[in-house]
Short mmCIF file of C-alpha atoms and ligand atoms in Angstrom, two decimals:
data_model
loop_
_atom_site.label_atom_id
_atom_site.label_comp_id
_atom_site.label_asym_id
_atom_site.label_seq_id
_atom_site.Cartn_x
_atom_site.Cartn_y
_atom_site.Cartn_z
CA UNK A 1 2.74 -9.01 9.24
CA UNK A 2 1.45 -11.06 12.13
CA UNK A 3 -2.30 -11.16 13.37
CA UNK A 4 -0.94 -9.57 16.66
CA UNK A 5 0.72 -6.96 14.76
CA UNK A 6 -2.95 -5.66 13.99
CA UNK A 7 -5.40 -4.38 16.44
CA UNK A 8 -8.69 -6.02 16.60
CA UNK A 9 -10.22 -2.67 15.21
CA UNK A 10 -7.56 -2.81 12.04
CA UNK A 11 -8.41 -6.47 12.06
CA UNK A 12 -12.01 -5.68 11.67
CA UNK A 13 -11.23 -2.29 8.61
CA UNK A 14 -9.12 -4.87 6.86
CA UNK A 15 -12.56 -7.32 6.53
CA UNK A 16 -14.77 -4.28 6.12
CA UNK A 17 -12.57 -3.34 3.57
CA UNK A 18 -12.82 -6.98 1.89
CA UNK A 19 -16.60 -6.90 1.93
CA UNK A 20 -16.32 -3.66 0.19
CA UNK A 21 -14.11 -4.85 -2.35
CA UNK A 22 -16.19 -8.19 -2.99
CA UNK A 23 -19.51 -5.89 -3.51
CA UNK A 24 -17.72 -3.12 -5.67
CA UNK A 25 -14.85 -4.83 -7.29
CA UNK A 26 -14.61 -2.43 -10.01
CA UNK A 27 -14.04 0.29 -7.59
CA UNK A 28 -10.73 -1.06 -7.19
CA UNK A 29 -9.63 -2.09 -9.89
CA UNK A 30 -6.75 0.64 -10.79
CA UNK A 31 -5.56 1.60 -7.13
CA UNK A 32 -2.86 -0.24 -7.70
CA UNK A 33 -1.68 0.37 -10.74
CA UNK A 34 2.12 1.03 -11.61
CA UNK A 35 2.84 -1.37 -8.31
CA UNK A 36 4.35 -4.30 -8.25
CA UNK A 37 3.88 -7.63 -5.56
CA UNK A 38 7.04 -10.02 -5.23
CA UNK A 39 5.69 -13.39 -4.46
CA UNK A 40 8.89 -15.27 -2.61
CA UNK A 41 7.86 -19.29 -2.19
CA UNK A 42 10.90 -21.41 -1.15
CA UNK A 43 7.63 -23.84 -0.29
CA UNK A 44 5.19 -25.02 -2.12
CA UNK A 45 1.44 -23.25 -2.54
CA UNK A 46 -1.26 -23.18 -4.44
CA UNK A 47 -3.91 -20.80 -3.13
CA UNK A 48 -1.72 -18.90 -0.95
CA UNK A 49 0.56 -17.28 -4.09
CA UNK A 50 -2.32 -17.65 -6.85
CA UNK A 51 -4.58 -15.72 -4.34
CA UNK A 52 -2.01 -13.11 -3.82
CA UNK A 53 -1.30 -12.93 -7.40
CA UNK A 54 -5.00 -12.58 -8.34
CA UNK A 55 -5.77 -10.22 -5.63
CA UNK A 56 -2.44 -8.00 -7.23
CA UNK A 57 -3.60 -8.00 -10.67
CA UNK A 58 -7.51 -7.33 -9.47
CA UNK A 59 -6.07 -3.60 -8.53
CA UNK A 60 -4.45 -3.18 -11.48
CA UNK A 61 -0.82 -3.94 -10.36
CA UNK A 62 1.93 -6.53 -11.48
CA UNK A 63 3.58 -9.42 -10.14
CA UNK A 64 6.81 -11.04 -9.69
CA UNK A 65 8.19 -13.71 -8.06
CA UNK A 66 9.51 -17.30 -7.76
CA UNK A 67 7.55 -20.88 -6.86
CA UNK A 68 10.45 -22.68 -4.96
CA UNK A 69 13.58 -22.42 -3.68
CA UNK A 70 15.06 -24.38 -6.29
CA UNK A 71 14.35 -21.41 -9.19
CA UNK A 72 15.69 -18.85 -6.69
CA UNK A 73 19.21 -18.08 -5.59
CA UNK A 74 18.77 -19.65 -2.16
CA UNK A 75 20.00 -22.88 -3.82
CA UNK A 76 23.04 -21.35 -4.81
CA UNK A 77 23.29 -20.29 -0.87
CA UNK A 78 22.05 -16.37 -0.86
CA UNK A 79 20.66 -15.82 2.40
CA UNK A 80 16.59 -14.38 2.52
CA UNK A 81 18.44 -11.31 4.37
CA UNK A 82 19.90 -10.57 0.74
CA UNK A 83 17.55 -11.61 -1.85
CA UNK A 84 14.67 -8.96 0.31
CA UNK A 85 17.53 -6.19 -0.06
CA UNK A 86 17.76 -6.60 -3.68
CA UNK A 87 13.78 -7.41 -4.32
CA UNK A 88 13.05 -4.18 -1.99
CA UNK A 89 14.19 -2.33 -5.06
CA UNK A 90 12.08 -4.33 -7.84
CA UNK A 91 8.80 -4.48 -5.88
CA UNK A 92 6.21 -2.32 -4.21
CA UNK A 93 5.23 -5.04 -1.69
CA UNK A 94 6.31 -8.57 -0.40
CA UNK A 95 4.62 -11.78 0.36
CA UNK A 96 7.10 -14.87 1.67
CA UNK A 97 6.21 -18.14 2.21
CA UNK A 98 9.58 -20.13 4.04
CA UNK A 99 9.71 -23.56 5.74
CA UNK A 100 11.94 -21.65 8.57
CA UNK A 101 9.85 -20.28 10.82
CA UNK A 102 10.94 -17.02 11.51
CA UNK A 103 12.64 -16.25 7.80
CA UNK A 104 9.59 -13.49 7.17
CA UNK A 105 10.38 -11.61 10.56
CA UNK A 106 13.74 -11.71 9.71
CA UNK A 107 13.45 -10.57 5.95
CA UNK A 108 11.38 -7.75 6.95
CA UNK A 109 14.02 -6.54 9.02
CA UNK A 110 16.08 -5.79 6.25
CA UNK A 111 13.36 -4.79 3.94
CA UNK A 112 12.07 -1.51 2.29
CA UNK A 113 8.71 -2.42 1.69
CA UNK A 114 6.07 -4.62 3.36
CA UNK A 115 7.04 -7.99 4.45
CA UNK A 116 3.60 -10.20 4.62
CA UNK A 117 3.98 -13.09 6.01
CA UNK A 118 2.50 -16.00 3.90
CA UNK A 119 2.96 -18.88 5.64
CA UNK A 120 6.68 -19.75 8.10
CA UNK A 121 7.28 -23.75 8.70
CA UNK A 122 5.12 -24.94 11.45
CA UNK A 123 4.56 -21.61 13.45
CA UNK A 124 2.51 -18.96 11.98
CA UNK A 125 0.10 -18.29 8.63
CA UNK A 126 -1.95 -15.07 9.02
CA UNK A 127 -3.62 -14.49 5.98
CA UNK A 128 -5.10 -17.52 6.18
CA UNK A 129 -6.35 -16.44 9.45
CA UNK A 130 -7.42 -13.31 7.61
CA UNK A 131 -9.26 -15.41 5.06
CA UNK A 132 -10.60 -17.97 8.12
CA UNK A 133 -12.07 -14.74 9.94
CA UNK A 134 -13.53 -13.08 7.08
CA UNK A 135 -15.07 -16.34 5.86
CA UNK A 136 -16.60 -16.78 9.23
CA UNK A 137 -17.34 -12.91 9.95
CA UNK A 138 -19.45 -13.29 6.51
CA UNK A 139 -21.06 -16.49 6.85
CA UNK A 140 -21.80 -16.87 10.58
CA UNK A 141 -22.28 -12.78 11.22
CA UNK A 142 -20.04 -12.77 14.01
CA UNK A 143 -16.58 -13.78 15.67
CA UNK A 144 -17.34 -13.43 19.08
CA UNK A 145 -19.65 -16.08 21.11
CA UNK A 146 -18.52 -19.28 19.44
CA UNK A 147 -17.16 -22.89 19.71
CA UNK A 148 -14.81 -23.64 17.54
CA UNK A 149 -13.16 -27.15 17.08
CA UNK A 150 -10.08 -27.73 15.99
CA UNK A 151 -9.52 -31.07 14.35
CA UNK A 152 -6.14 -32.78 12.94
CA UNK A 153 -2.46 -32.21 13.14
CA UNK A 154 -2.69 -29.17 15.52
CA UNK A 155 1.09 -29.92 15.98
CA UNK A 156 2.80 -28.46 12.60
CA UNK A 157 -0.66 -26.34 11.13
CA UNK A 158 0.11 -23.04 11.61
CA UNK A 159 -3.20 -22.28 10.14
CA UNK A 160 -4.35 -23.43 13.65
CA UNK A 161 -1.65 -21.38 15.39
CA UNK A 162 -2.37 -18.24 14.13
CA UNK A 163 -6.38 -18.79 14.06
CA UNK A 164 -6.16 -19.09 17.76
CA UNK A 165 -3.96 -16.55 18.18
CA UNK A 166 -6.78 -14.02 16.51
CA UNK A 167 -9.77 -15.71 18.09
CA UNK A 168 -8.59 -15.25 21.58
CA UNK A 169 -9.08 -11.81 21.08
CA UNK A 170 -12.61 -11.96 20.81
CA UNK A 171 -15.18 -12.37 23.49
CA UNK A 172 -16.56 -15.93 24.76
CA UNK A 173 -14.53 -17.89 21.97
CA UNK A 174 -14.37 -21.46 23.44
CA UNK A 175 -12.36 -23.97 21.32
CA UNK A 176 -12.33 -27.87 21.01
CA UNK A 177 -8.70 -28.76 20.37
CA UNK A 178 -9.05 -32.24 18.43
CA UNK A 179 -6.08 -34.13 17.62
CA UNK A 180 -4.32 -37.40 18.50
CA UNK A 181 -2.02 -37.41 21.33
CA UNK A 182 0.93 -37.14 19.02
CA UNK A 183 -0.34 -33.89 17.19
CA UNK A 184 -1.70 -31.98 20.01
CA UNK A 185 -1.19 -28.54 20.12
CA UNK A 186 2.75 -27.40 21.12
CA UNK A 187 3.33 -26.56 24.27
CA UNK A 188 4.12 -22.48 24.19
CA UNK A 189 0.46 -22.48 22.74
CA UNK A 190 -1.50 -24.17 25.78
CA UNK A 191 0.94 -22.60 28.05
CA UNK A 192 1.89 -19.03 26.74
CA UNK A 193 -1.37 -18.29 24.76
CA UNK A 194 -4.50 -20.66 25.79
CA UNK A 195 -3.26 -20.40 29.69
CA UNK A 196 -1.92 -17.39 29.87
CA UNK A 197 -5.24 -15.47 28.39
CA UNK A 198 -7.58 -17.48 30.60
CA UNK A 199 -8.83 -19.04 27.18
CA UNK A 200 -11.80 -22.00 27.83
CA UNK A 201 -10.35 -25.23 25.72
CA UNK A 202 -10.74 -28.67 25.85
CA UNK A 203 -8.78 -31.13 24.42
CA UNK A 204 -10.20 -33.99 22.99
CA UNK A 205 -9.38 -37.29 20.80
CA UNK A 206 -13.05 -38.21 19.11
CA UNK A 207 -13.70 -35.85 16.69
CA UNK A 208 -17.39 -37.33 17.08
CA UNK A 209 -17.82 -36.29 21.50
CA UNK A 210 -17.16 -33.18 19.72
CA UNK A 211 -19.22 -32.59 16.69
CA UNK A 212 -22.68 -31.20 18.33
CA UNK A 213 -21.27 -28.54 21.03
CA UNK A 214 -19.49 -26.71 17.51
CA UNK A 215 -20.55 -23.70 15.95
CA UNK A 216 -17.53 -24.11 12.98
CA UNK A 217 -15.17 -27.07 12.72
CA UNK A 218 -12.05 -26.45 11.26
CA UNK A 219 -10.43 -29.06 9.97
CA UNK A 220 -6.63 -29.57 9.01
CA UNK A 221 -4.64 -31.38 7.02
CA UNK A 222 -1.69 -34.00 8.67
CA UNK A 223 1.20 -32.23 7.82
CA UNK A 224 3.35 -34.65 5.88
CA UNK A 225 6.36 -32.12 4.86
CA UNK A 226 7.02 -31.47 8.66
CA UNK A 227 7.24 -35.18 9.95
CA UNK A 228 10.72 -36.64 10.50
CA UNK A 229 9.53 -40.41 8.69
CA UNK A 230 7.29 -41.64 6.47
CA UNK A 231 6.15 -44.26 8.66
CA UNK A 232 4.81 -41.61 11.55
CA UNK A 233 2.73 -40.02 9.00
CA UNK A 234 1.26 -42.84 7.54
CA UNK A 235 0.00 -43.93 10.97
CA UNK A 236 -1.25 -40.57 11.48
CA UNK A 237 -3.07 -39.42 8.35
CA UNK A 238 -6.33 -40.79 8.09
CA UNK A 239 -6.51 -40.41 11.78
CA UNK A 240 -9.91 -38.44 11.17
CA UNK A 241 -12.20 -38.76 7.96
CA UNK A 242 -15.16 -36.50 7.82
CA UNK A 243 -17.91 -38.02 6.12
CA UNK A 244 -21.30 -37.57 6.12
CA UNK A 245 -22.42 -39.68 8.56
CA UNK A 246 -20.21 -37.57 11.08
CA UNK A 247 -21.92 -34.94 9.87
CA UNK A 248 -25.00 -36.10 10.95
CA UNK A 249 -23.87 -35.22 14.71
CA UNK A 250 -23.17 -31.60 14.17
CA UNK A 251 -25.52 -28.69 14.46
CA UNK A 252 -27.48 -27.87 11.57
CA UNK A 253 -25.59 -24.37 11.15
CA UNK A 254 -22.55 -25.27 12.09
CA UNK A 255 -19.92 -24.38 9.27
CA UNK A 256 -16.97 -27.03 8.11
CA UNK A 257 -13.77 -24.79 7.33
CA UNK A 258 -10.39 -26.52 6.02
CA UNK A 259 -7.41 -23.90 4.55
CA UNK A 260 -6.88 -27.00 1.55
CA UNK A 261 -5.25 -28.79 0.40
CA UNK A 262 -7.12 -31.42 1.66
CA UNK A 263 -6.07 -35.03 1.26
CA UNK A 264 -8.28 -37.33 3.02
CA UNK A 265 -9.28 -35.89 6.08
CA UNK A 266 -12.54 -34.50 4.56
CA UNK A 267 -14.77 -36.66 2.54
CA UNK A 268 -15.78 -35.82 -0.64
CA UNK A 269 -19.48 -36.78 -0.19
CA UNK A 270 -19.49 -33.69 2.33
CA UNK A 271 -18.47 -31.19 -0.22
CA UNK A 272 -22.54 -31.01 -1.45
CA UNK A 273 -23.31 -29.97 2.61
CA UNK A 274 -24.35 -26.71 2.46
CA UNK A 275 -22.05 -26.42 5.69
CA UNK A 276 -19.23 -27.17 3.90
CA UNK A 277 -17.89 -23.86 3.06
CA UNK A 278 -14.00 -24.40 2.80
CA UNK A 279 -14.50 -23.63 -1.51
CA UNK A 280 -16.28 -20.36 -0.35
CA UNK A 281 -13.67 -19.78 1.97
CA UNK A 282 -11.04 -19.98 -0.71
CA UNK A 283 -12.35 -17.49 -2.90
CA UNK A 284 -12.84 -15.22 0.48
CA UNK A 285 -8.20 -15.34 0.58
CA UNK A 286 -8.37 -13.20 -2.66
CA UNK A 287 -10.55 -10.11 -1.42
CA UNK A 288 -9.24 -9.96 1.70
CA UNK A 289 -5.71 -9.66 0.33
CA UNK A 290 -6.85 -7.45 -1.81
CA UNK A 291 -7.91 -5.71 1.40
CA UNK A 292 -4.38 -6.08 2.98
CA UNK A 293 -2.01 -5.20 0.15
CA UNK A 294 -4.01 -1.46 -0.04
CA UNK A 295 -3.95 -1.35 3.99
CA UNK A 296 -0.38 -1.87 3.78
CA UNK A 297 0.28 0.19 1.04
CA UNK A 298 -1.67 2.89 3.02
CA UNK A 299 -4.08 3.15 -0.15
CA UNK A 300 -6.11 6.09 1.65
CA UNK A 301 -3.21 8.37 1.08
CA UNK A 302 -2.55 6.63 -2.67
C1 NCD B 401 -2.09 -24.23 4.48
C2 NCD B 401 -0.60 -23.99 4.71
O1 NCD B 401 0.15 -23.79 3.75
O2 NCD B 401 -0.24 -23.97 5.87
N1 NCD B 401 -2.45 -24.07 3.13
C3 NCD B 401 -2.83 -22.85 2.70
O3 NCD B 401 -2.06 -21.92 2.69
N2 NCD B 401 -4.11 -22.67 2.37
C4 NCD B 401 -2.55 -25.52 5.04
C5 NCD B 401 -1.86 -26.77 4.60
O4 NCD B 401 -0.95 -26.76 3.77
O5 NCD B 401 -2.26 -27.82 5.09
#
């Protein structure tokens, strides 16, 4: 599952759908029962699998699964094209999270059941962009007509890969790409997606020239596991701080998103803002999985 592998009208079900579920949770609490969720992780998560896993066992079904590639057989060499052949028959539904980018696509080739992407090295993370829209659908009332900036290691976060690649889809979405020259965005996205869809960007290296012209700023983490030494990342990570001081700049109802972890790139004397919403927009990743697991389980017919 890729955002582009859902129109913007099953985009916009799957967060009906969510909103549903977060008014009425009891209403689904048993569609899932007697199904099972395989969580794969050769990478590490916290919110991604727990957020799966809750949003599983919130409609009644079970999960399996492994935390790393270390407790799986990858380390013993079995390729992902084997281990989704075999879990095809123990589970209902799949979620993999791989450091190859790619691996998912791949897997779901050879799979029975649904392959969900949860996250593929530096390219591509769309239920966080799931999470990311529904936070701002719900909070903002809209995903159309906004500025978004972009701010941090726009190089490796495929949180910011896929968000733009849902965005673009929706009218008059302008976005502030913020990043030090060495993290900028890659290439194939300024040429094959910003370019190529006639998409209004700016890039830009002061997260402050940026701050009042935003209506969300989504900030990112530098993404240490990707960088090829230590010493490149250490230059880079407290590249930008938001504090409250930056704040101070932005519009009073503009909303401060991060995916998390965050390390230092957000400080924690902004987390009493009420524009800081990237707790709110944590708890938003369970119901809209929730929303996704019965959507690809084709629940109506369930
Ligand atoms: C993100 C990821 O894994 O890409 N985390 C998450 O899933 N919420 C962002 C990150 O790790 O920086």
């Amino acid at each position: 599952m890729n955002p582009l592998d859902l129109s913007v009208e099953e985009l916009d079900d799957i967060l009906k759908l969510a909103n549903d579920i977060e008014a009425h949770p009891q209403e689904y609490a048993h569609k899932c029962d007697g199904l099972k969720l395989a969580t794969l992780f050769y990478e590490p998560s916290t919110r991604t699998r727990l957020s799966f896993e809750a949003a599983m066992l919130n409609l009644g079904g079970k999960v399996l699964g492994f935390s790393s590639a270390d407790s799986s057989s990858a380390s013993k060499g079995e390729s992902i094209s084997d281990t989704i052949r075999v879990v095809s028959s123990y589970a209902d539904i799949c979620a993999i999270r791989h450091p190859k980018e790619g691996a998912p696509l791949v897997a779901s080739t050879k799979s029975g059941i649904p392959i969900i992407n949860a996250g593929d090295g530096g390219h591509q993370h769309p239920t966080q962009t799931l999470t990311d829209l529904l936070t701002i659908h719900s909070l903002k009332g809209r995903l159309d007509n906004l500025t978004i900036g972009l701010c941090g290691d726009l190089k490796f976060g495929r949180t910011v890969h896929s968000l733009i690649h849902a965005m673009i889809r929706y009218p008059n979405v302008r976005f502030i790409l913020i990043s030090p020259e060495e993290l900028r965005i890659p290439s194939y996205m300024r040429e094959d997606v910003l370019d190529r869809n006639h998409i209004d960007y700016r890039e830009e290296v002061r997260l402050e020239d940026a701050m009042p012209k935003l209506d969300i700023l989504y900030m990112t983490r530098v993404q240490k596991e990707r960088f090829f030494n230590e010493e490149d990342y250490v230059r880079m990570k407290d590249f930008y701080i938001l504090d409250k001081k930056k704040m101070e700049l932005a519009p009073k109802d503009m909303l401060v998103l991060h995916p998390l972890p965050r390390v230092n790139e957000i400080s924690v004397e902004v987390d009493d803002d009420p524009r800081a919403v990237y707790f709110q927009q944590a708890r938003y990743g369970v119901y809209v999985r929730m929303a996704l697991i019965l959507t690809l389980l084709k629940w109506k017919d369930m």
